[in-house]
C-alpha cells in the first residue's frame, strides 16, 4: 500500500520548491567548454540551479516512497534509479513553465495545482506499475507512457526555446532522451540492457540535435522533430527488449515515421 504521508511529503516538497524558485534570483554565470573540438557555452541561471536541485530532491523522495514496495528489487540501483527520471523531469519542466507563465496569482495557483496533480498521478501510476499482477497495471503503464511522450515534447521545445543552440542543445536533448527512455524501458528483464539502450537513444538524439542546429529551424519544428526521433528509437528499443522486433514492427514504425514527417513538414516552417 502506498504511504500517503510520504506521497504528500514528496509532492509538497516539490511545490514548495517551485514557489521558492520564483523568489530566489541568482546571478547568471556563463561556463565555456570544448568537447571533441566543438566549443560550447552553458549559462547557469536560477531556473537551471533550482531545477537541478528540485530534480534531485524529487528523486530522493521517489526512492523513499517506493523502497518498501514488495515487488521492487531495491537491492539493485538500476531498478530504483529507473523510477526517478519521470517525476524529476516533470518537476524540472514545471519550474520553467511556472516561471514563463503570465505574472498573475491565478496563473501561479493554477500552475502549482496542475503540477501537484500531475506529479501525484505519475507517482501513483508508477507504484502500481511495479506489480504486473495489479488489476490496473496496464492502465498505469499506459498513463506513464503518455505522460513520458508529452513531457518529452515539452522539454524538447523548451530546450530549443530557452536552452540556446549548439553543443548545449545537443547535450540537453541527449540527457532528456536517455532519462525519459529508461521510464519506457524499465520493464525489461535485464535492467542493464534497458539503461544501455536508453543511453543509445540519448546518443542518437545528440547527433540529431546537432544536425538540426545547423538547419536553423524554429523551436517548435526542432522540438517535435526530436520528439518523433525519440518515439521511434525508444519504441524500437522497447520492442527489441521484449523480443518482438520483426519485419512487421519495423514497417509499422517506418510508416508512422513517414506520416509524422509529412505532418511536421506541413505544420511548421522549415526555411533556413
PDB file of C-alpha atoms in Angstrom:
ATOM      1  CA  UNK A   1       0.000   0.000   0.000  1.00  0.00           C
ATOM      2  CA  UNK A   2       1.358   3.396  -0.988  1.00  0.00           C
ATOM      3  CA  UNK A   3       2.334   5.523   2.012  1.00  0.00           C
ATOM      4  CA  UNK A   4       0.100   8.579   1.629  1.00  0.00           C
ATOM      5  CA  UNK A   5       2.148  10.616   4.082  1.00  0.00           C
ATOM      6  CA  UNK A   6       5.326  10.073   2.067  1.00  0.00           C
ATOM      7  CA  UNK A   7       3.426  10.820  -1.138  1.00  0.00           C
ATOM      8  CA  UNK A   8       2.176  14.094   0.310  1.00  0.00           C
ATOM      9  CA  UNK A   9       5.681  14.962   1.507  1.00  0.00           C
ATOM     10  CA  UNK A  10       7.220  14.365  -1.934  1.00  0.00           C
ATOM     11  CA  UNK A  11       4.572  16.418  -3.737  1.00  0.00           C
ATOM     12  CA  UNK A  12       4.567  19.138  -1.066  1.00  0.00           C
ATOM     13  CA  UNK A  13       8.352  19.497  -1.187  1.00  0.00           C
ATOM     14  CA  UNK A  14       8.237  19.847  -4.964  1.00  0.00           C
ATOM     15  CA  UNK A  15       5.536  22.520  -4.823  1.00  0.00           C
ATOM     16  CA  UNK A  16       7.366  24.419  -2.085  1.00  0.00           C
ATOM     17  CA  UNK A  17      10.488  24.345  -4.215  1.00  0.00           C
ATOM     18  CA  UNK A  18       8.568  25.755  -7.180  1.00  0.00           C
ATOM     19  CA  UNK A  19       7.377  28.657  -5.031  1.00  0.00           C
ATOM     20  CA  UNK A  20      10.864  29.331  -3.655  1.00  0.00           C
ATOM     21  CA  UNK A  21      12.291  29.324  -7.195  1.00  0.00           C
ATOM     22  CA  UNK A  22      10.092  32.322  -8.003  1.00  0.00           C
ATOM     23  CA  UNK A  23      11.559  34.292  -5.108  1.00  0.00           C
ATOM     24  CA  UNK A  24      15.251  33.487  -5.500  1.00  0.00           C
ATOM     25  CA  UNK A  25      17.171  35.340  -8.201  1.00  0.00           C
ATOM     26  CA  UNK A  26      20.770  34.186  -8.651  1.00  0.00           C
ATOM     27  CA  UNK A  27      23.274  35.903 -10.967  1.00  0.00           C
ATOM     28  CA  UNK A  28      23.723  34.157 -14.303  1.00  0.00           C
ATOM     29  CA  UNK A  29      27.133  32.605 -14.906  1.00  0.00           C
ATOM     30  CA  UNK A  30      28.485  31.602 -18.326  1.00  0.00           C
ATOM     31  CA  UNK A  31      30.667  28.477 -18.492  1.00  0.00           C
ATOM     32  CA  UNK A  32      32.619  27.959 -21.715  1.00  0.00           C
ATOM     33  CA  UNK A  33      33.839  24.477 -22.643  1.00  0.00           C
ATOM     34  CA  UNK A  34      35.183  22.433 -25.538  1.00  0.00           C
ATOM     35  CA  UNK A  35      34.266  18.811 -26.283  1.00  0.00           C
ATOM     36  CA  UNK A  36      35.833  16.932 -29.209  1.00  0.00           C
ATOM     37  CA  UNK A  37      36.856  20.201 -30.795  1.00  0.00           C
ATOM     38  CA  UNK A  38      33.386  21.755 -30.548  1.00  0.00           C
ATOM     39  CA  UNK A  39      33.005  24.910 -28.475  1.00  0.00           C
ATOM     40  CA  UNK A  40      30.009  25.324 -26.210  1.00  0.00           C
ATOM     41  CA  UNK A  41      28.678  27.673 -23.577  1.00  0.00           C
ATOM     42  CA  UNK A  42      26.478  26.815 -20.612  1.00  0.00           C
ATOM     43  CA  UNK A  43      24.504  29.570 -18.899  1.00  0.00           C
ATOM     44  CA  UNK A  44      23.944  28.730 -15.237  1.00  0.00           C
ATOM     45  CA  UNK A  45      20.926  30.711 -14.051  1.00  0.00           C
ATOM     46  CA  UNK A  46      18.305  30.466 -11.310  1.00  0.00           C
ATOM     47  CA  UNK A  47      15.927  28.120 -13.201  1.00  0.00           C
ATOM     48  CA  UNK A  48      18.714  25.661 -14.012  1.00  0.00           C
ATOM     49  CA  UNK A  49      20.137  25.664 -10.487  1.00  0.00           C
ATOM     50  CA  UNK A  50      16.758  25.364  -8.774  1.00  0.00           C
ATOM     51  CA  UNK A  51      15.517  22.868 -11.360  1.00  0.00           C
ATOM     52  CA  UNK A  52      18.511  20.613 -10.786  1.00  0.00           C
ATOM     53  CA  UNK A  53      18.122  20.894  -7.008  1.00  0.00           C
ATOM     54  CA  UNK A  54      14.405  20.081  -7.138  1.00  0.00           C
ATOM     55  CA  UNK A  55      15.024  17.170  -9.500  1.00  0.00           C
ATOM     56  CA  UNK A  56      17.499  15.723  -7.009  1.00  0.00           C
ATOM     57  CA  UNK A  57      15.133  16.189  -4.065  1.00  0.00           C
ATOM     58  CA  UNK A  58      12.289  14.607  -6.022  1.00  0.00           C
ATOM     59  CA  UNK A  59      14.457  11.614  -6.919  1.00  0.00           C
ATOM     60  CA  UNK A  60      15.321  11.106  -3.257  1.00  0.00           C
ATOM     61  CA  UNK A  61      11.642  11.315  -2.369  1.00  0.00           C
ATOM     62  CA  UNK A  62      10.715   8.762  -5.028  1.00  0.00           C
ATOM     63  CA  UNK A  63      13.337   6.361  -3.695  1.00  0.00           C
ATOM     64  CA  UNK A  64      11.936   6.713  -0.178  1.00  0.00           C
ATOM     65  CA  UNK A  65       8.372   6.294  -1.439  1.00  0.00           C
ATOM     66  CA  UNK A  66       8.941   3.116  -3.456  1.00  0.00           C
ATOM     67  CA  UNK A  67      11.628   1.325  -1.465  1.00  0.00           C
ATOM     68  CA  UNK A  68       9.115  -0.671   0.600  1.00  0.00           C
ATOM     69  CA  UNK A  69       7.115  -1.974  -2.370  1.00  0.00           C
ATOM     70  CA  UNK A  70       7.099  -5.804  -2.208  1.00  0.00           C
ATOM     71  CA  UNK A  71       7.716  -6.134  -5.949  1.00  0.00           C
ATOM     72  CA  UNK A  72      10.557  -3.622  -6.115  1.00  0.00           C
ATOM     73  CA  UNK A  73      14.062  -5.039  -6.319  1.00  0.00           C
ATOM     74  CA  UNK A  74      15.548  -2.268  -4.235  1.00  0.00           C
ATOM     75  CA  UNK A  75      18.849  -4.086  -3.908  1.00  0.00           C
ATOM     76  CA  UNK A  76      19.666  -3.133  -7.499  1.00  0.00           C
ATOM     77  CA  UNK A  77      20.312   0.550  -8.006  1.00  0.00           C
ATOM     78  CA  UNK A  78      19.441   0.303 -11.696  1.00  0.00           C
ATOM     79  CA  UNK A  79      15.841  -0.678 -10.951  1.00  0.00           C
ATOM     80  CA  UNK A  80      15.419   2.050  -8.350  1.00  0.00           C
ATOM     81  CA  UNK A  81      17.066   4.794 -10.403  1.00  0.00           C
ATOM     82  CA  UNK A  82      14.864   3.990 -13.400  1.00  0.00           C
ATOM     83  CA  UNK A  83      11.895   5.315 -11.409  1.00  0.00           C
ATOM     84  CA  UNK A  84      13.484   8.675 -10.642  1.00  0.00           C
ATOM     85  CA  UNK A  85      13.616  10.189 -14.119  1.00  0.00           C
ATOM     86  CA  UNK A  86       9.954  10.845 -14.929  1.00  0.00           C
ATOM     87  CA  UNK A  87       8.983  12.567 -11.634  1.00  0.00           C
ATOM     88  CA  UNK A  88      12.258  14.522 -11.516  1.00  0.00           C
ATOM     89  CA  UNK A  89      11.953  15.818 -15.081  1.00  0.00           C
ATOM     90  CA  UNK A  90       8.282  16.631 -14.503  1.00  0.00           C
ATOM     91  CA  UNK A  91       9.229  18.943 -11.636  1.00  0.00           C
ATOM     92  CA  UNK A  92      12.087  20.373 -13.707  1.00  0.00           C
ATOM     93  CA  UNK A  93       9.727  21.220 -16.585  1.00  0.00           C
ATOM     94  CA  UNK A  94       7.096  22.586 -14.192  1.00  0.00           C
ATOM     95  CA  UNK A  95       9.630  25.047 -12.781  1.00  0.00           C
ATOM     96  CA  UNK A  96      10.318  26.530 -16.210  1.00  0.00           C
ATOM     97  CA  UNK A  97       6.644  26.618 -17.191  1.00  0.00           C
ATOM     98  CA  UNK A  98       5.624  28.337 -13.949  1.00  0.00           C
ATOM     99  CA  UNK A  99       8.324  30.968 -14.464  1.00  0.00           C
ATOM    100  CA  UNK A 100       7.234  31.505 -18.081  1.00  0.00           C
ATOM    101  CA  UNK A 101       3.543  31.821 -17.156  1.00  0.00           C
ATOM    102  CA  UNK A 102       1.869  35.263 -17.016  1.00  0.00           C
ATOM    103  CA  UNK A 103       2.713  37.113 -13.759  1.00  0.00           C
ATOM    104  CA  UNK A 104      -0.656  36.719 -12.099  1.00  0.00           C
ATOM    105  CA  UNK A 105      -1.913  34.967  -8.976  1.00  0.00           C
ATOM    106  CA  UNK A 106      -4.377  32.868 -10.989  1.00  0.00           C
ATOM    107  CA  UNK A 107      -1.647  31.602 -13.326  1.00  0.00           C
ATOM    108  CA  UNK A 108       0.643  30.798 -10.391  1.00  0.00           C
ATOM    109  CA  UNK A 109      -2.006  28.937  -8.394  1.00  0.00           C
ATOM    110  CA  UNK A 110      -3.244  27.115 -11.481  1.00  0.00           C
ATOM    111  CA  UNK A 111       0.279  26.078 -12.425  1.00  0.00           C
ATOM    112  CA  UNK A 112       1.039  24.803  -8.930  1.00  0.00           C
ATOM    113  CA  UNK A 113      -2.229  22.862  -8.709  1.00  0.00           C
ATOM    114  CA  UNK A 114      -1.724  21.235 -12.108  1.00  0.00           C
ATOM    115  CA  UNK A 115       1.899  20.402 -11.264  1.00  0.00           C
ATOM    116  CA  UNK A 116       0.885  18.812  -7.971  1.00  0.00           C
ATOM    117  CA  UNK A 117      -1.898  16.773  -9.551  1.00  0.00           C
ATOM    118  CA  UNK A 118       0.320  15.576 -12.394  1.00  0.00           C
ATOM    119  CA  UNK A 119       3.130  14.565 -10.047  1.00  0.00           C
ATOM    120  CA  UNK A 120       0.641  12.699  -7.842  1.00  0.00           C
ATOM    121  CA  UNK A 121      -0.795  10.807 -10.820  1.00  0.00           C
ATOM    122  CA  UNK A 122       2.694   9.891 -12.029  1.00  0.00           C
ATOM    123  CA  UNK A 123       3.764   8.531  -8.645  1.00  0.00           C
ATOM    124  CA  UNK A 124       0.544   6.551  -8.185  1.00  0.00           C
ATOM    125  CA  UNK A 125       0.822   5.020 -11.656  1.00  0.00           C
ATOM    126  CA  UNK A 126       4.495   4.204 -11.209  1.00  0.00           C
ATOM    127  CA  UNK A 127       3.752   2.492  -7.911  1.00  0.00           C
ATOM    128  CA  UNK A 128       1.008   0.357  -9.432  1.00  0.00           C
ATOM    129  CA  UNK A 129       3.137  -0.483 -12.456  1.00  0.00           C
ATOM    130  CA  UNK A 130       5.682  -2.185 -10.206  1.00  0.00           C
ATOM    131  CA  UNK A 131       3.317  -5.136  -9.758  1.00  0.00           C
ATOM    132  CA  UNK A 132       2.384  -6.881 -13.019  1.00  0.00           C
ATOM    133  CA  UNK A 133      -0.425  -8.695 -11.203  1.00  0.00           C
ATOM    134  CA  UNK A 134      -2.117  -5.472 -10.114  1.00  0.00           C
ATOM    135  CA  UNK A 135      -5.552  -5.054 -11.778  1.00  0.00           C
ATOM    136  CA  UNK A 136      -4.641  -1.586 -13.042  1.00  0.00           C
ATOM    137  CA  UNK A 137      -1.092  -2.449 -14.175  1.00  0.00           C
ATOM    138  CA  UNK A 138      -1.749  -1.944 -17.893  1.00  0.00           C
ATOM    139  CA  UNK A 139      -3.624   1.303 -17.323  1.00  0.00           C
ATOM    140  CA  UNK A 140      -0.815   2.557 -15.099  1.00  0.00           C
ATOM    141  CA  UNK A 141       1.807   1.818 -17.751  1.00  0.00           C
ATOM    142  CA  UNK A 142      -0.335   3.460 -20.423  1.00  0.00           C
ATOM    143  CA  UNK A 143      -0.635   6.647 -18.377  1.00  0.00           C
ATOM    144  CA  UNK A 144       3.101   6.793 -17.635  1.00  0.00           C
ATOM    145  CA  UNK A 145       3.904   6.323 -21.333  1.00  0.00           C
ATOM    146  CA  UNK A 146       1.515   9.081 -22.372  1.00  0.00           C
ATOM    147  CA  UNK A 147       2.983  11.414 -19.759  1.00  0.00           C
ATOM    148  CA  UNK A 148       6.511  10.487 -20.860  1.00  0.00           C
ATOM    149  CA  UNK A 149       5.872  11.364 -24.503  1.00  0.00           C
ATOM    150  CA  UNK A 150       4.040  14.561 -23.548  1.00  0.00           C
ATOM    151  CA  UNK A 151       6.859  15.598 -21.238  1.00  0.00           C
ATOM    152  CA  UNK A 152       9.398  14.829 -23.962  1.00  0.00           C
ATOM    153  CA  UNK A 153       7.570  17.208 -26.311  1.00  0.00           C
ATOM    154  CA  UNK A 154       7.540  19.980 -23.700  1.00  0.00           C
ATOM    155  CA  UNK A 155      11.196  19.575 -22.756  1.00  0.00           C
ATOM    156  CA  UNK A 156      12.499  19.349 -26.318  1.00  0.00           C
ATOM    157  CA  UNK A 157      10.651  22.533 -27.280  1.00  0.00           C
ATOM    158  CA  UNK A 158      11.849  24.232 -24.079  1.00  0.00           C
ATOM    159  CA  UNK A 159      15.431  23.259 -24.840  1.00  0.00           C
ATOM    160  CA  UNK A 160      15.142  24.865 -28.245  1.00  0.00           C
ATOM    161  CA  UNK A 161      13.428  27.960 -26.841  1.00  0.00           C
ATOM    162  CA  UNK A 162      15.493  28.724 -23.734  1.00  0.00           C
ATOM    163  CA  UNK A 163      18.451  26.355 -23.810  1.00  0.00           C
ATOM    164  CA  UNK A 164      20.278  28.001 -26.679  1.00  0.00           C
ATOM    165  CA  UNK A 165      21.773  26.211 -29.647  1.00  0.00           C
ATOM    166  CA  UNK A 166      24.926  24.304 -30.440  1.00  0.00           C
ATOM    167  CA  UNK A 167      26.519  21.709 -28.199  1.00  0.00           C
ATOM    168  CA  UNK A 168      24.404  22.720 -25.196  1.00  0.00           C
ATOM    169  CA  UNK A 169      21.225  21.873 -27.093  1.00  0.00           C
ATOM    170  CA  UNK A 170      22.667  18.530 -28.143  1.00  0.00           C
ATOM    171  CA  UNK A 171      23.765  17.545 -24.647  1.00  0.00           C
ATOM    172  CA  UNK A 172      20.440  18.635 -23.156  1.00  0.00           C
ATOM    173  CA  UNK A 173      18.498  16.633 -25.740  1.00  0.00           C
ATOM    174  CA  UNK A 174      20.662  13.589 -25.095  1.00  0.00           C
ATOM    175  CA  UNK A 175      20.150  13.787 -21.334  1.00  0.00           C
ATOM    176  CA  UNK A 176      16.382  14.267 -21.599  1.00  0.00           C
ATOM    177  CA  UNK A 177      16.054  11.494 -24.182  1.00  0.00           C
ATOM    178  CA  UNK A 178      18.096   8.987 -22.187  1.00  0.00           C
ATOM    179  CA  UNK A 179      16.315   9.690 -18.890  1.00  0.00           C
ATOM    180  CA  UNK A 180      12.830   9.506 -20.383  1.00  0.00           C
ATOM    181  CA  UNK A 181      13.708   6.405 -22.392  1.00  0.00           C
ATOM    182  CA  UNK A 182      14.523   4.479 -19.217  1.00  0.00           C
ATOM    183  CA  UNK A 183      10.962   5.095 -17.998  1.00  0.00           C
ATOM    184  CA  UNK A 184       9.678   3.379 -21.138  1.00  0.00           C
ATOM    185  CA  UNK A 185      12.221   0.538 -20.998  1.00  0.00           C
ATOM    186  CA  UNK A 186      12.363  -0.179 -17.250  1.00  0.00           C
ATOM    187  CA  UNK A 187      10.081  -3.203 -17.585  1.00  0.00           C
ATOM    188  CA  UNK A 188      12.844  -5.182 -19.299  1.00  0.00           C
ATOM    189  CA  UNK A 189      14.117  -8.334 -17.611  1.00  0.00           C
ATOM    190  CA  UNK A 190      17.709  -7.075 -17.720  1.00  0.00           C
ATOM    191  CA  UNK A 191      17.796  -3.535 -16.375  1.00  0.00           C
ATOM    192  CA  UNK A 192      21.373  -3.095 -17.587  1.00  0.00           C
ATOM    193  CA  UNK A 193      20.212  -3.607 -21.155  1.00  0.00           C
ATOM    194  CA  UNK A 194      17.441  -1.073 -20.586  1.00  0.00           C
ATOM    195  CA  UNK A 195      19.980   1.504 -19.411  1.00  0.00           C
ATOM    196  CA  UNK A 196      22.264   0.664 -22.344  1.00  0.00           C
ATOM    197  CA  UNK A 197      19.529   1.217 -24.911  1.00  0.00           C
ATOM    198  CA  UNK A 198      18.422   4.378 -23.118  1.00  0.00           C
ATOM    199  CA  UNK A 199      21.950   5.686 -23.473  1.00  0.00           C
ATOM    200  CA  UNK A 200      21.940   4.820 -27.175  1.00  0.00           C
ATOM    201  CA  UNK A 201      18.667   6.717 -27.606  1.00  0.00           C
ATOM    202  CA  UNK A 202      20.254   9.738 -25.948  1.00  0.00           C
ATOM    203  CA  UNK A 203      23.355   9.472 -28.140  1.00  0.00           C
ATOM    204  CA  UNK A 204      21.230   9.352 -31.301  1.00  0.00           C
ATOM    205  CA  UNK A 205      19.278  12.425 -30.172  1.00  0.00           C
ATOM    206  CA  UNK A 206      22.561  14.241 -29.541  1.00  0.00           C
ATOM    207  CA  UNK A 207      23.584  13.654 -33.152  1.00  0.00           C
ATOM    208  CA  UNK A 208      20.174  14.697 -34.463  1.00  0.00           C
ATOM    209  CA  UNK A 209      20.044  17.856 -32.344  1.00  0.00           C
ATOM    210  CA  UNK A 210      23.458  18.938 -33.606  1.00  0.00           C
ATOM    211  CA  UNK A 211      22.355  18.349 -37.198  1.00  0.00           C
ATOM    212  CA  UNK A 212      19.107  20.292 -36.712  1.00  0.00           C
ATOM    213  CA  UNK A 213      21.076  23.089 -35.093  1.00  0.00           C
ATOM    214  CA  UNK A 214      22.806  23.843 -38.407  1.00  0.00           C
ATOM    215  CA  UNK A 215      19.431  23.919 -40.161  1.00  0.00           C
ATOM    216  CA  UNK A 216      18.330  26.925 -38.115  1.00  0.00           C
ATOM    217  CA  UNK A 217      14.680  25.864 -37.773  1.00  0.00           C
ATOM    218  CA  UNK A 218      12.285  27.171 -35.122  1.00  0.00           C
ATOM    219  CA  UNK A 219      11.781  25.808 -31.614  1.00  0.00           C
ATOM    220  CA  UNK A 220       8.502  24.015 -32.384  1.00  0.00           C
ATOM    221  CA  UNK A 221       9.799  22.328 -35.541  1.00  0.00           C
ATOM    222  CA  UNK A 222      13.035  21.289 -33.855  1.00  0.00           C
ATOM    223  CA  UNK A 223      11.344  20.121 -30.667  1.00  0.00           C
ATOM    224  CA  UNK A 224       8.781  17.961 -32.421  1.00  0.00           C
ATOM    225  CA  UNK A 225      11.446  16.536 -34.733  1.00  0.00           C
ATOM    226  CA  UNK A 226      13.340  15.382 -31.653  1.00  0.00           C
ATOM    227  CA  UNK A 227      10.091  14.008 -30.226  1.00  0.00           C
ATOM    228  CA  UNK A 228       9.488  11.951 -33.371  1.00  0.00           C
ATOM    229  CA  UNK A 229      13.011  10.554 -33.228  1.00  0.00           C
ATOM    230  CA  UNK A 230      12.603   9.794 -29.525  1.00  0.00           C
ATOM    231  CA  UNK A 231       9.307   7.976 -30.153  1.00  0.00           C
ATOM    232  CA  UNK A 232      10.771   5.845 -32.938  1.00  0.00           C
ATOM    233  CA  UNK A 233      14.041   5.000 -31.201  1.00  0.00           C
ATOM    234  CA  UNK A 234      12.525   4.215 -27.801  1.00  0.00           C
ATOM    235  CA  UNK A 235       9.724   2.228 -29.433  1.00  0.00           C
ATOM    236  CA  UNK A 236      12.129   0.088 -31.446  1.00  0.00           C
ATOM    237  CA  UNK A 237      14.281  -0.445 -28.355  1.00  0.00           C
ATOM    238  CA  UNK A 238      11.254  -1.492 -26.294  1.00  0.00           C
ATOM    239  CA  UNK A 239      10.148  -3.966 -28.945  1.00  0.00           C
ATOM    240  CA  UNK A 240      13.664  -5.391 -29.158  1.00  0.00           C
ATOM    241  CA  UNK A 241      13.926  -5.858 -25.394  1.00  0.00           C
ATOM    242  CA  UNK A 242      10.544  -7.593 -25.405  1.00  0.00           C
ATOM    243  CA  UNK A 243      11.706  -9.911 -28.190  1.00  0.00           C
ATOM    244  CA  UNK A 244       9.008  -8.667 -30.561  1.00  0.00           C
ATOM    245  CA  UNK A 245      11.101  -6.759 -33.108  1.00  0.00           C
ATOM    246  CA  UNK A 246      10.419  -8.251 -36.541  1.00  0.00           C
ATOM    247  CA  UNK A 247       9.878  -7.033 -40.092  1.00  0.00           C
ATOM    248  CA  UNK A 248       6.226  -6.160 -39.491  1.00  0.00           C
ATOM    249  CA  UNK A 249       7.042  -3.984 -36.480  1.00  0.00           C
ATOM    250  CA  UNK A 250       9.835  -2.202 -38.358  1.00  0.00           C
ATOM    251  CA  UNK A 251       7.476  -1.488 -41.267  1.00  0.00           C
ATOM    252  CA  UNK A 252       4.853  -0.122 -38.859  1.00  0.00           C
ATOM    253  CA  UNK A 253       7.380   2.248 -37.320  1.00  0.00           C
ATOM    254  CA  UNK A 254       8.653   3.266 -40.765  1.00  0.00           C
ATOM    255  CA  UNK A 255       5.103   4.084 -41.873  1.00  0.00           C
ATOM    256  CA  UNK A 256       4.465   6.048 -38.680  1.00  0.00           C
ATOM    257  CA  UNK A 257       7.711   7.963 -39.246  1.00  0.00           C
ATOM    258  CA  UNK A 258       6.790   8.822 -42.835  1.00  0.00           C
ATOM    259  CA  UNK A 259       3.326  10.063 -41.882  1.00  0.00           C
ATOM    260  CA  UNK A 260       4.679  12.065 -38.945  1.00  0.00           C
ATOM    261  CA  UNK A 261       7.365  13.687 -41.089  1.00  0.00           C
ATOM    262  CA  UNK A 262       4.737  14.681 -43.642  1.00  0.00           C
ATOM    263  CA  UNK A 263       2.616  16.276 -40.912  1.00  0.00           C
ATOM    264  CA  UNK A 264       5.622  18.080 -39.439  1.00  0.00           C
ATOM    265  CA  UNK A 265       6.602  19.379 -42.864  1.00  0.00           C
ATOM    266  CA  UNK A 266       3.166  20.895 -43.393  1.00  0.00           C
ATOM    267  CA  UNK A 267       2.736  22.195 -39.847  1.00  0.00           C
ATOM    268  CA  UNK A 268       5.989  24.127 -39.371  1.00  0.00           C
ATOM    269  CA  UNK A 269       8.267  26.497 -41.230  1.00  0.00           C
ATOM    270  CA  UNK A 270      11.402  24.655 -42.384  1.00  0.00           C
ATOM    271  CA  UNK A 271      13.075  27.548 -44.169  1.00  0.00           C
ATOM    272  CA  UNK A 272      16.712  28.367 -43.420  1.00  0.00           C
TER     273      UNK A 272
END
